[in-house]
mmCIF file of C-alpha atoms in Angstrom:
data_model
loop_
_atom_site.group_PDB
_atom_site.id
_atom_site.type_symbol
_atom_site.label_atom_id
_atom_site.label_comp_id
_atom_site.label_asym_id
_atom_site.label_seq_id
_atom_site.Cartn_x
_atom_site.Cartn_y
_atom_site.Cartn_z
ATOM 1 C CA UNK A 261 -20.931 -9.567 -0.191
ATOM 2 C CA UNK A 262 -20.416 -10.560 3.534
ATOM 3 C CA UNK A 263 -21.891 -8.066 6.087
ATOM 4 C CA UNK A 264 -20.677 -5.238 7.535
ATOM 5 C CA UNK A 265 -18.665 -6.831 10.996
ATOM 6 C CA UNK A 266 -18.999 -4.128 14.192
ATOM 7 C CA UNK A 267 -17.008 -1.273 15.151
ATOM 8 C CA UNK A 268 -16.412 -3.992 18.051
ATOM 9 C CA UNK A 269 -14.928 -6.438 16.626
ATOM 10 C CA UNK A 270 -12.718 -4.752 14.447
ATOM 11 C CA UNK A 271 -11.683 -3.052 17.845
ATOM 12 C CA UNK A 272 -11.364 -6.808 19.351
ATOM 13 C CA UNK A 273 -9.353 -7.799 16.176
ATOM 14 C CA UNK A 274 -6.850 -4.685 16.600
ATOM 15 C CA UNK A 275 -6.354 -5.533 19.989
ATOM 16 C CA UNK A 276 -5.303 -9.098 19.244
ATOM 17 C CA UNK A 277 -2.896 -9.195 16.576
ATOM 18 C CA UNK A 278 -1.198 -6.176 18.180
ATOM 19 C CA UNK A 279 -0.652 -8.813 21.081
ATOM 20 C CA UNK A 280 0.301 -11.764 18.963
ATOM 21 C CA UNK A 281 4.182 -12.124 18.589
ATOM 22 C CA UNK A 282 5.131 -14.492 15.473
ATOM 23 C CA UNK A 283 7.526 -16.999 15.731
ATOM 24 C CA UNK A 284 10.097 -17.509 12.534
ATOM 25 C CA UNK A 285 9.787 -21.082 13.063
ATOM 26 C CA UNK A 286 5.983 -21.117 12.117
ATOM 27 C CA UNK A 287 6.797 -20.527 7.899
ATOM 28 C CA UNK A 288 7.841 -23.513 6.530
ATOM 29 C CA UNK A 289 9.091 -21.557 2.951
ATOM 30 C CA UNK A 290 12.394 -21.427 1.289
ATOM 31 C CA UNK A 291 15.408 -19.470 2.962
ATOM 32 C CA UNK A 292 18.413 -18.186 1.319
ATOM 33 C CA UNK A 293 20.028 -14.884 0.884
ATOM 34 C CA UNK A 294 17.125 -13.285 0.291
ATOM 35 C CA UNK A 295 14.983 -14.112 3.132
ATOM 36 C CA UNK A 296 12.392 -16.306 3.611
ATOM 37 C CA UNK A 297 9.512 -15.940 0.908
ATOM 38 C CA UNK A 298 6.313 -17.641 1.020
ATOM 39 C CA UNK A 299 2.895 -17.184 -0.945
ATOM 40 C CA UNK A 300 -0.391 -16.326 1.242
ATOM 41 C CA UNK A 301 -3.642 -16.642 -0.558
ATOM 42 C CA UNK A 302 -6.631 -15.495 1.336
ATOM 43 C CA UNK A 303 -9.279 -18.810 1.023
ATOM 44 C CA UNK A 304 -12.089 -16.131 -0.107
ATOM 45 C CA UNK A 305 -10.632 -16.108 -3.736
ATOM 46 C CA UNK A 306 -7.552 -18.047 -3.784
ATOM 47 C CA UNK A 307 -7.330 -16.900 -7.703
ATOM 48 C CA UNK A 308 -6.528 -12.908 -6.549
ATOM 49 C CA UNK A 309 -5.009 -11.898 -3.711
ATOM 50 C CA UNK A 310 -2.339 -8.994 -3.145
ATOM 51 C CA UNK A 311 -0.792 -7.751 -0.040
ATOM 52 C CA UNK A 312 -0.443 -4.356 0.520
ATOM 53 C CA UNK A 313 1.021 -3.284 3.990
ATOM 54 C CA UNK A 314 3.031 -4.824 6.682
ATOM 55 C CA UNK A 315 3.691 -3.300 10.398
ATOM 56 C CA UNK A 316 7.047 -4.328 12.256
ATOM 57 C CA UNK A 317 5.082 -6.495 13.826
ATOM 58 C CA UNK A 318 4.079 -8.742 10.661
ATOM 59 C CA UNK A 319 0.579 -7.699 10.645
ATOM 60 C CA UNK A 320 -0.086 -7.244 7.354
ATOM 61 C CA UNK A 321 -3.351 -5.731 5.287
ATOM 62 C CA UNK A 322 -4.650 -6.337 1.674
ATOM 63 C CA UNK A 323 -7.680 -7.762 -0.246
ATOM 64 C CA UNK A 324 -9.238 -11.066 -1.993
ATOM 65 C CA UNK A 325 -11.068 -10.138 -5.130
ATOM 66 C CA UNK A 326 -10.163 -9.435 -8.568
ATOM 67 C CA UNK A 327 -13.001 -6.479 -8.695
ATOM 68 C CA UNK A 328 -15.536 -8.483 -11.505
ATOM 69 C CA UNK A 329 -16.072 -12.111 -10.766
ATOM 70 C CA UNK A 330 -15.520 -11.206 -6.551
ATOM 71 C CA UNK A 331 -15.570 -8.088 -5.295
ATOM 72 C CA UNK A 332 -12.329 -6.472 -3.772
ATOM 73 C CA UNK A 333 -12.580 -7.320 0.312
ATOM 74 C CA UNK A 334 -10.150 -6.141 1.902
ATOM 75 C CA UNK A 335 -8.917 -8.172 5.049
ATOM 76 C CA UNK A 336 -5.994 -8.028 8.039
ATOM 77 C CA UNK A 337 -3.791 -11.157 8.270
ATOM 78 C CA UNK A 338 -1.268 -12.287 11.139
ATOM 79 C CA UNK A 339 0.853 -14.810 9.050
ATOM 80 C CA UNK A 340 0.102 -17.967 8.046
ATOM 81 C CA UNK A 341 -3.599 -17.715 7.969
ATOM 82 C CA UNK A 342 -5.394 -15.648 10.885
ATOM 83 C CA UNK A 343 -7.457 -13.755 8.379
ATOM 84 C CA UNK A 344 -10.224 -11.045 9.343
ATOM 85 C CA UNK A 345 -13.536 -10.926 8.020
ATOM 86 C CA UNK A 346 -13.644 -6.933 8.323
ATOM 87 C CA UNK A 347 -14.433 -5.038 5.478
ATOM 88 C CA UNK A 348 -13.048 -1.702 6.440
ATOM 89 C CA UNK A 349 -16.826 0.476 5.955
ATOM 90 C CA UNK A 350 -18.580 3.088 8.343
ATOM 91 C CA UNK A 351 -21.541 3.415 5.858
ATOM 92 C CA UNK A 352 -25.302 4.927 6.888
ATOM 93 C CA UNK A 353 -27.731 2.356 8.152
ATOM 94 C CA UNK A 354 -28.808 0.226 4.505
ATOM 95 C CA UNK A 355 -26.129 1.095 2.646
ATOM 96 C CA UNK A 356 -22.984 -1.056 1.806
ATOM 97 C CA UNK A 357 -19.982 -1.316 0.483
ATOM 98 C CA UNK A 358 -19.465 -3.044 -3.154
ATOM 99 C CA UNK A 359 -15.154 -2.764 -2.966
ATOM 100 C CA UNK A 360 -12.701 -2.750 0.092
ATOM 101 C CA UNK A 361 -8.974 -2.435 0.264
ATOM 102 C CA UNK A 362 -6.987 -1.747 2.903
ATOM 103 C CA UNK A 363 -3.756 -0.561 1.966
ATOM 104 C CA UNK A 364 -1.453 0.489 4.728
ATOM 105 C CA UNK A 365 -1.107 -0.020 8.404
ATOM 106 C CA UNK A 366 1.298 1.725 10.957
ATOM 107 C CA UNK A 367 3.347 0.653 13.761
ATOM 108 C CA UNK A 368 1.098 1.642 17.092
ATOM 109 C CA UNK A 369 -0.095 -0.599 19.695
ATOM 110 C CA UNK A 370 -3.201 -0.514 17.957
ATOM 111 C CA UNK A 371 -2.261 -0.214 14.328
ATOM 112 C CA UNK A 372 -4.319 2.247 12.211
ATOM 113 C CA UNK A 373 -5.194 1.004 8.758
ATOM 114 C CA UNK A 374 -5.858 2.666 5.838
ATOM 115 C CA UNK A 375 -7.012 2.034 2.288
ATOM 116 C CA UNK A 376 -10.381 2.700 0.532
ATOM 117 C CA UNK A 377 -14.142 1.675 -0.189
ATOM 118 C CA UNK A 378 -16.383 2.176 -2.664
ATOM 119 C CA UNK A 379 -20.367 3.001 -1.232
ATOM 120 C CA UNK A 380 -23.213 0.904 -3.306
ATOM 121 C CA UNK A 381 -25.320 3.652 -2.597
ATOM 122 C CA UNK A 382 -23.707 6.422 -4.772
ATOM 123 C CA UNK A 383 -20.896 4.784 -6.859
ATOM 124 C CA UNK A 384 -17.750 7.303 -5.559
ATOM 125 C CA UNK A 385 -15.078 5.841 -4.217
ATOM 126 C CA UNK A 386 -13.358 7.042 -0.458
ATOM 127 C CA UNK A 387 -10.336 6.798 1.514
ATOM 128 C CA UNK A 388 -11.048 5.526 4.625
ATOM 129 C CA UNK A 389 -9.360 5.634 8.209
ATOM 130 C CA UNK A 390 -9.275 2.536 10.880
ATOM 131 C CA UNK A 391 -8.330 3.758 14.346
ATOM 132 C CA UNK A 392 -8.835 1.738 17.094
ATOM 133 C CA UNK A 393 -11.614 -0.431 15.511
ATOM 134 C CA UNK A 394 -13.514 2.683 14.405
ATOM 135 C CA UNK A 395 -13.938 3.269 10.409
ATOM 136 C CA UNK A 396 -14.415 6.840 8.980
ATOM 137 C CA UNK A 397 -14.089 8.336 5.442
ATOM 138 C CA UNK A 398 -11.043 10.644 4.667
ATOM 139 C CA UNK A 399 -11.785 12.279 1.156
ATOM 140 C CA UNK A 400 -10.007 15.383 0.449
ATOM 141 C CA UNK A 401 -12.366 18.238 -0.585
ATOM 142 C CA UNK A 402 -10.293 19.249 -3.494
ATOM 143 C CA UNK A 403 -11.545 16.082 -5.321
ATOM 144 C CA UNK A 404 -14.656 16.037 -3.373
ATOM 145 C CA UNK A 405 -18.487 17.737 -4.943
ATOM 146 C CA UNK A 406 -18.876 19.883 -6.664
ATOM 147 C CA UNK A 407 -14.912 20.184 -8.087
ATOM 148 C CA UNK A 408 -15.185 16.403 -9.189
ATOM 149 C CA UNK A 409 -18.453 15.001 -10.681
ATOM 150 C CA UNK A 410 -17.710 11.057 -9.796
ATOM 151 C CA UNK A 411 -14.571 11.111 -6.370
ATOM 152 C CA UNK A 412 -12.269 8.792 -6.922
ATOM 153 C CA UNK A 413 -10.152 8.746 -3.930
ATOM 154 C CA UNK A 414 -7.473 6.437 -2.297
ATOM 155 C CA UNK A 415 -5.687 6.622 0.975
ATOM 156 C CA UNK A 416 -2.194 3.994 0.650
ATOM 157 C CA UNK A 417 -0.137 4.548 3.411
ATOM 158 C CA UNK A 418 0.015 5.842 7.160
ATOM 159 C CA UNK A 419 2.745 6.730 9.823
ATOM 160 C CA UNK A 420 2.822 6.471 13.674
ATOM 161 C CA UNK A 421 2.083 10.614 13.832
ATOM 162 C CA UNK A 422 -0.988 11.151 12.013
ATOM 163 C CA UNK A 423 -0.106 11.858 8.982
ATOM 164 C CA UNK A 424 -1.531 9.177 5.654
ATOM 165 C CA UNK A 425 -0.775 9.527 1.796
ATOM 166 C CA UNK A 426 -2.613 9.356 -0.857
ATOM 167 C CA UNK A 427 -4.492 11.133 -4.195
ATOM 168 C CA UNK A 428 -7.548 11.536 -5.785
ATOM 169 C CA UNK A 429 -8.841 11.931 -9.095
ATOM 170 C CA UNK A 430 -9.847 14.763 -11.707
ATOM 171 C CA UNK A 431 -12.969 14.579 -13.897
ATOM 172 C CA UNK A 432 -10.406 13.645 -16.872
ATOM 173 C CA UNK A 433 -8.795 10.563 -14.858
ATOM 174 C CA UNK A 434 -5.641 12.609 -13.536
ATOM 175 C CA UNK A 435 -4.705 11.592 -10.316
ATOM 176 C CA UNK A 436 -3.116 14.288 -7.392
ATOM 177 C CA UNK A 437 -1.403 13.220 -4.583
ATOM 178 C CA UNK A 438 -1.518 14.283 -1.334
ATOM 179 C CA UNK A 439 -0.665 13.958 2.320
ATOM 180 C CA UNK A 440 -3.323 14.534 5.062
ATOM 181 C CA UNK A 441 -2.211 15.583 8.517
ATOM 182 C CA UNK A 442 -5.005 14.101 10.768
ATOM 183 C CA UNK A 443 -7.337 15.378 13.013
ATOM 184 C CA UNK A 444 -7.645 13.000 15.331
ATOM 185 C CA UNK A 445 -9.984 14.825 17.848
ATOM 186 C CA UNK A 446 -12.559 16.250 14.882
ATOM 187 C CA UNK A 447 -11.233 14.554 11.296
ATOM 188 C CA UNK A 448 -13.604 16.988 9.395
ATOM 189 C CA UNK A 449 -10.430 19.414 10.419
ATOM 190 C CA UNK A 450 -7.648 17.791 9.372
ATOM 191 C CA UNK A 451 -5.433 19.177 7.086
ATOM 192 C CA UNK A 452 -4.749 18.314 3.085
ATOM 193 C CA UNK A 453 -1.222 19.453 1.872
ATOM 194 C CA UNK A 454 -0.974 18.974 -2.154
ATOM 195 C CA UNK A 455 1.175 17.641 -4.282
ATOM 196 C CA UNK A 456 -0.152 18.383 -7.640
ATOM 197 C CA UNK A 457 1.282 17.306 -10.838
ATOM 198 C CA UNK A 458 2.335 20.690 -11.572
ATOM 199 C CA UNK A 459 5.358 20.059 -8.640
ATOM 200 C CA UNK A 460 6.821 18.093 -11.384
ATOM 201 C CA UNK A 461 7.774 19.561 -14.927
ATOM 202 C CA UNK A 462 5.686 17.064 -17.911
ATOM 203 C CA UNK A 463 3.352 15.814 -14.976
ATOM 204 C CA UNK A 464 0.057 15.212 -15.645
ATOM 205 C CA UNK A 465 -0.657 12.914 -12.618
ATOM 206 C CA UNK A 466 0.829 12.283 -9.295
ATOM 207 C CA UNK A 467 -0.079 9.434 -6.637
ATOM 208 C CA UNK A 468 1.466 10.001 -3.095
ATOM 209 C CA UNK A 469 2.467 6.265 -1.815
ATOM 210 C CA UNK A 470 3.259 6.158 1.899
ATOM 211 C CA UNK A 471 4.396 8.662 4.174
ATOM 212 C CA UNK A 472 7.606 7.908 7.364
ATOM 213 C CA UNK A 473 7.260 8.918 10.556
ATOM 214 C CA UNK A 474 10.528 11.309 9.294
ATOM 215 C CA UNK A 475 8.027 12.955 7.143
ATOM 216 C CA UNK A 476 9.267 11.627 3.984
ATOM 217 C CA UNK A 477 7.179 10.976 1.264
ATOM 218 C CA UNK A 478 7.891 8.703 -1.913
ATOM 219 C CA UNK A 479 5.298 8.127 -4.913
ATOM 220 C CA UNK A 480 5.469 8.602 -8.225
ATOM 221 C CA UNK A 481 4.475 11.186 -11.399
ATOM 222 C CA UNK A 482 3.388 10.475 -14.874
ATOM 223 C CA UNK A 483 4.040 12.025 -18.248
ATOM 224 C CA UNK A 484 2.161 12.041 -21.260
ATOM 225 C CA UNK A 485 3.413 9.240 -22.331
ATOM 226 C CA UNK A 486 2.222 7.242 -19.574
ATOM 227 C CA UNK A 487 5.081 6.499 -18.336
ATOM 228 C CA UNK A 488 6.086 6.703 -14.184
ATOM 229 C CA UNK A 489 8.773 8.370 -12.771
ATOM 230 C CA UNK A 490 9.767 8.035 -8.855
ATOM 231 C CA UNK A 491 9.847 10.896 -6.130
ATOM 232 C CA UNK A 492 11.092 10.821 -2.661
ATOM 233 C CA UNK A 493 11.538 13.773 -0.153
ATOM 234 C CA UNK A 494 10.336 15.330 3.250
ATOM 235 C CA UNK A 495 7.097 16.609 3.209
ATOM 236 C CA UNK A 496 7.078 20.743 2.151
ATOM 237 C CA UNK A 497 10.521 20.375 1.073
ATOM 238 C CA UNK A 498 11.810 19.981 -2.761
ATOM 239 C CA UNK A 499 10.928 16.117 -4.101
ATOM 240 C CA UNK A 500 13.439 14.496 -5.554
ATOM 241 C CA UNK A 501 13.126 12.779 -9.026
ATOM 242 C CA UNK A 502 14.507 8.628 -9.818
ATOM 243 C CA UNK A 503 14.500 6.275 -12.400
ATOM 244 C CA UNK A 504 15.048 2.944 -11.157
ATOM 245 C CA UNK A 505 18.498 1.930 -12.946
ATOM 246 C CA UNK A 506 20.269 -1.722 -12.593
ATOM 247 C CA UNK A 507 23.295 -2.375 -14.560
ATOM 248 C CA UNK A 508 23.488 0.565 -15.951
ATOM 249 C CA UNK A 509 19.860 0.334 -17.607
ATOM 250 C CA UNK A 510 17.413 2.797 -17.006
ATOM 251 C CA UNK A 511 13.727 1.420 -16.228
ATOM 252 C CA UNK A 512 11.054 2.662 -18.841
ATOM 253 C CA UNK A 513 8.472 3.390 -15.651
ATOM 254 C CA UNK A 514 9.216 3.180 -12.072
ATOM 255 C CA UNK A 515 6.105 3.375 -9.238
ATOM 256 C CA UNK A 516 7.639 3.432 -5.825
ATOM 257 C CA UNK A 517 5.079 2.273 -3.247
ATOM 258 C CA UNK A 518 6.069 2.048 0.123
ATOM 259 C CA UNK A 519 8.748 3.239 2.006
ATOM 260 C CA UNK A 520 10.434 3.013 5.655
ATOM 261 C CA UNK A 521 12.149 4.641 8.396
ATOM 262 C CA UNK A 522 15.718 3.043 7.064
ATOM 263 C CA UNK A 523 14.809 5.336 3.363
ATOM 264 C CA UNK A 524 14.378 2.158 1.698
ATOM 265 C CA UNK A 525 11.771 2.664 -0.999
ATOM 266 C CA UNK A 526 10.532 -0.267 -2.724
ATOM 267 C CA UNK A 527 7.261 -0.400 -6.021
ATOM 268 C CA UNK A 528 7.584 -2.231 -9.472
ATOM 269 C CA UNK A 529 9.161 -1.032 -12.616
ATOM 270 C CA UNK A 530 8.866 -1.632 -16.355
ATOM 271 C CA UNK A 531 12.154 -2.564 -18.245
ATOM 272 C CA UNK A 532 12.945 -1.984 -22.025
ATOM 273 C CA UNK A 533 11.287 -5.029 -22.838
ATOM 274 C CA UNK A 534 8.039 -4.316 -21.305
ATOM 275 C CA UNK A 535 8.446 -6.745 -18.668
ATOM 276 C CA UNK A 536 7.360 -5.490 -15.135
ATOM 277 C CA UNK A 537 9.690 -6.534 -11.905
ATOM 278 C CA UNK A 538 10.068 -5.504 -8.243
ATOM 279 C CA UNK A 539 12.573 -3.415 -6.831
ATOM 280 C CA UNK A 540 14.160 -2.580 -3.422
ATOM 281 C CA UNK A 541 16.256 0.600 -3.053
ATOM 282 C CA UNK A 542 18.581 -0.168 0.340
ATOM 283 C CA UNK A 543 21.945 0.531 0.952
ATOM 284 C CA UNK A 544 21.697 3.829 -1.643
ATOM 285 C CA UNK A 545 21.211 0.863 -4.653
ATOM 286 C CA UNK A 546 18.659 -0.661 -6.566
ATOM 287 C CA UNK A 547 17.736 -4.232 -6.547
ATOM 288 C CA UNK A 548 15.860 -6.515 -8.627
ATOM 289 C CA UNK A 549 13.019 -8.434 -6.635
ATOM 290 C CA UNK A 550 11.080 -11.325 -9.299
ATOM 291 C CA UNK A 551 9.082 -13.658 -6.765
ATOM 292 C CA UNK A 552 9.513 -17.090 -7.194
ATOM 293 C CA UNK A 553 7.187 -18.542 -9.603
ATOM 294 C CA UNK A 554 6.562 -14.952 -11.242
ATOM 295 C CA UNK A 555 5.229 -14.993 -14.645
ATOM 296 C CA UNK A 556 4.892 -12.256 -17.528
ATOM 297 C CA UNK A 557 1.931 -13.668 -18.468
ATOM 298 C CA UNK A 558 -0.826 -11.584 -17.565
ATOM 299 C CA UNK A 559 -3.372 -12.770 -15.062
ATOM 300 C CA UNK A 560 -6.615 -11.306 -13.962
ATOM 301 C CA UNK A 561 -4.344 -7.820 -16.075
ATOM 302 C CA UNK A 562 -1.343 -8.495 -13.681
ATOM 303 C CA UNK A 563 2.047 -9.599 -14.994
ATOM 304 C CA UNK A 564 5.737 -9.782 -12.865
ATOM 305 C CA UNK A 565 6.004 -8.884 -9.702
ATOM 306 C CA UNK A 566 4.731 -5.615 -7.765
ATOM 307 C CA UNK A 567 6.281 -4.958 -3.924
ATOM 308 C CA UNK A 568 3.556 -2.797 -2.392
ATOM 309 C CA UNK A 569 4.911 -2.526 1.482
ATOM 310 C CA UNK A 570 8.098 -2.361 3.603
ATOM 311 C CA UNK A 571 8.052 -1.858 7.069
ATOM 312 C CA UNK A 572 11.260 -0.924 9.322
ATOM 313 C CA UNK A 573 13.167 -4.322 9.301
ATOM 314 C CA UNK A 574 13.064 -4.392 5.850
ATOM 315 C CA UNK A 575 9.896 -7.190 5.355
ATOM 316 C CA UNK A 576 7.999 -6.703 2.300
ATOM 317 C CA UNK A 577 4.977 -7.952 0.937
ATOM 318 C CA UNK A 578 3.271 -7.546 -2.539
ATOM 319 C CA UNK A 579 2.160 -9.479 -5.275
ATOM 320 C CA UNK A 580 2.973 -11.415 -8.576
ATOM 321 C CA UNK A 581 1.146 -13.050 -11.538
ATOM 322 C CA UNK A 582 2.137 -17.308 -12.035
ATOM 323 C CA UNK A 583 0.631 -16.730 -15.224
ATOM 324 C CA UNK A 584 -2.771 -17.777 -13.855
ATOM 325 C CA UNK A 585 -3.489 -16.334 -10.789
ATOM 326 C CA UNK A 586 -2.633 -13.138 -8.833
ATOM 327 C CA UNK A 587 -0.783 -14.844 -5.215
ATOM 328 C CA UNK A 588 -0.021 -12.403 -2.286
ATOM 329 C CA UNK A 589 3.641 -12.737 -1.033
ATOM 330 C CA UNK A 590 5.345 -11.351 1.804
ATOM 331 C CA UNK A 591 9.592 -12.198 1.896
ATOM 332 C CA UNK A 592 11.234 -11.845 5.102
ATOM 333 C CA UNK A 593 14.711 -9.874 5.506
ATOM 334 C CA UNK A 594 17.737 -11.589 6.232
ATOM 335 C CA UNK A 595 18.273 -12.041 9.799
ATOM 336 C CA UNK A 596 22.247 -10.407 9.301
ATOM 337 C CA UNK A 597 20.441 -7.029 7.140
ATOM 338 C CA UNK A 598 18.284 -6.467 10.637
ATOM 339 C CA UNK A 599 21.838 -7.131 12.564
ATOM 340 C CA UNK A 600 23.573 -4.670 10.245
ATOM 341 C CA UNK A 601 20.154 -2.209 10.408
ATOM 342 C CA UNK A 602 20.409 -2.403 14.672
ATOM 343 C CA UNK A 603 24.523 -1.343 14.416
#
């Protein structure tokens, strides 16, 4: 495990790829009506990487790690291959982190980042916060001590206003969403609005996947089947349920998570076959998104292709088994879709 980098340098490292502007011309990867997709391993495993988050700006978060041989470590990368060493922890003086992620980033000057950490000292796992190079734990105290023996908790995705998604978990492994409005001057006040798996009828768990500055939310339920369904709505209003369906085939699970500014919501579903794909909802239909190379052959448990973030020009990034490693991706929008988005 590397060691904990300052408060300093993560402030240092915020600072500079919110200044770096990428030029198009730097990715030498395939082009074609889909964008321009290339793979981006992170050197510290190059058998497991997934990317998780990406700004307008390309600045995009994830981790190295499959979680056994190497630990998660969770990283910021300005594309092709400025890579952070920060590991995303504010822990007490002797303790340390055994798992990073970070998860989702916003669009300020600055970014935030968000994602979570579990401490060596204790075992439970917390969402964590990264403004402006400083890292604090966000756990919501409805799955905090004493209501749940062993926290589980996971923050995925942030807007430009405060306000981050995520869920935590029950003592029988049931997770609850949840979006917490932060307080930025004193975060031990910041506010936890629900959304419970009883929102849903047949829910037994609900994860909250990223939040727009419009206040609309998208994630996903579970029945007792195990099976996903979508939801997408503004936050305190009614949530509306979706099955991801392409020619005329309903998906057996759908698990949006991320979505933008444009309401394009993009996650991974399962089809009939028990294959697992990525999907893009733009333009009010859904798309099919394998990556190149995708396998269903599991690697490291990962098979297909998951899209984890979309950011306002409609860039995503995720991941994808090749059959015998897990490679982060990120795929580039046609430069006509951000013409038609700007009309």
């Amino acid at each position: 495990m590397k060691p904990k980098v300052s408060t300093g340098f993560a402030c240092r490292l915020l600072m500079t790829v919110a200044a770096i502007a990428l030029a198009p011309a730097a990715f030498a990867q395939s082009s074609g009506a889909h964008g321009s997709f290339f793979v981006l391993d992170n050197p510290g495993d190059p058998n497991f990487n997934q990317l998780l988050g990406i700004n307008d700006g390309h600045v995009i978060v994830g981790y190295f790690g499959d979680g056994t041989a190497i630990p998660n470590n969770g990283y910021v990368l300005v594309p092709k291959n400025h890579y952070s060493v920060e590991n995303f922890t504010n822990l007490p003086s002797g303790d340390f982190a055994s798992q990073t992620q970070a998860i989702g980033i916003n669009n300020r000057r600055f970014p935030d980042i968000v994602g979570f950490y579990t401490d060596h000292a204790t075992g439970f796992t917390h969402g964590f916060l990264d403004s402006n190079g400083v890292q604090s734990p966000i756990d919501d105290p409805a799955g905090s001590p004493p209501n749940v023996t062993s926290p589980v908790q996971n923050l995925l995705g942030i807007n430009d206003f405060d306000k981050a998604a995520g869920f935590w978990t029950d003592n029988n492994g049931h997770e609850h969403g949840f979006v917490v409005h932060l307080d930025t001057h004193s975060l031990g006040l910041s506010k936890f609005i629900e959304i419970p798996p009883t929102t849903f009828a047949g829910a037994v768990a609900t994860q909250a996947s990223d939040i727009t500055d419009k206040d609309q939310v998208c994630g996903f339920w579970t029945d007792a089947n195990g099976d996903n369904h979508g939801f997408f709505g503004r936050l305190g209003k009614t949530f509306s349920t979706f099955n991801v369906k392409i020619n005329d085939t309903t998906a057996t699970s759908t698990s949006p998570f991320g979505c933008n500014d444009e309401r394009e919501i993009v996650g991974s579903f399962t089809d009939s076959n028990g294959n697992i794909h990525g999907f893009i909802f733009a333009h009010r239909r859904f798309f099919q998104f394998d990556a190149a190379g995708s396998s269903q052959t599991p690697a490291f448990g990962v098979m297909g292709t998951f899209i984890n973030g979309v950011n306002d020009r409609g860039d995503i990034v995720g991941f994808f088994s090749d059959g015998t490693k897990v490679n982060g991706f990120v795929n580039f929008a046609p430069a006509s879709d951000r013409d038609d988005d700007q009309n």
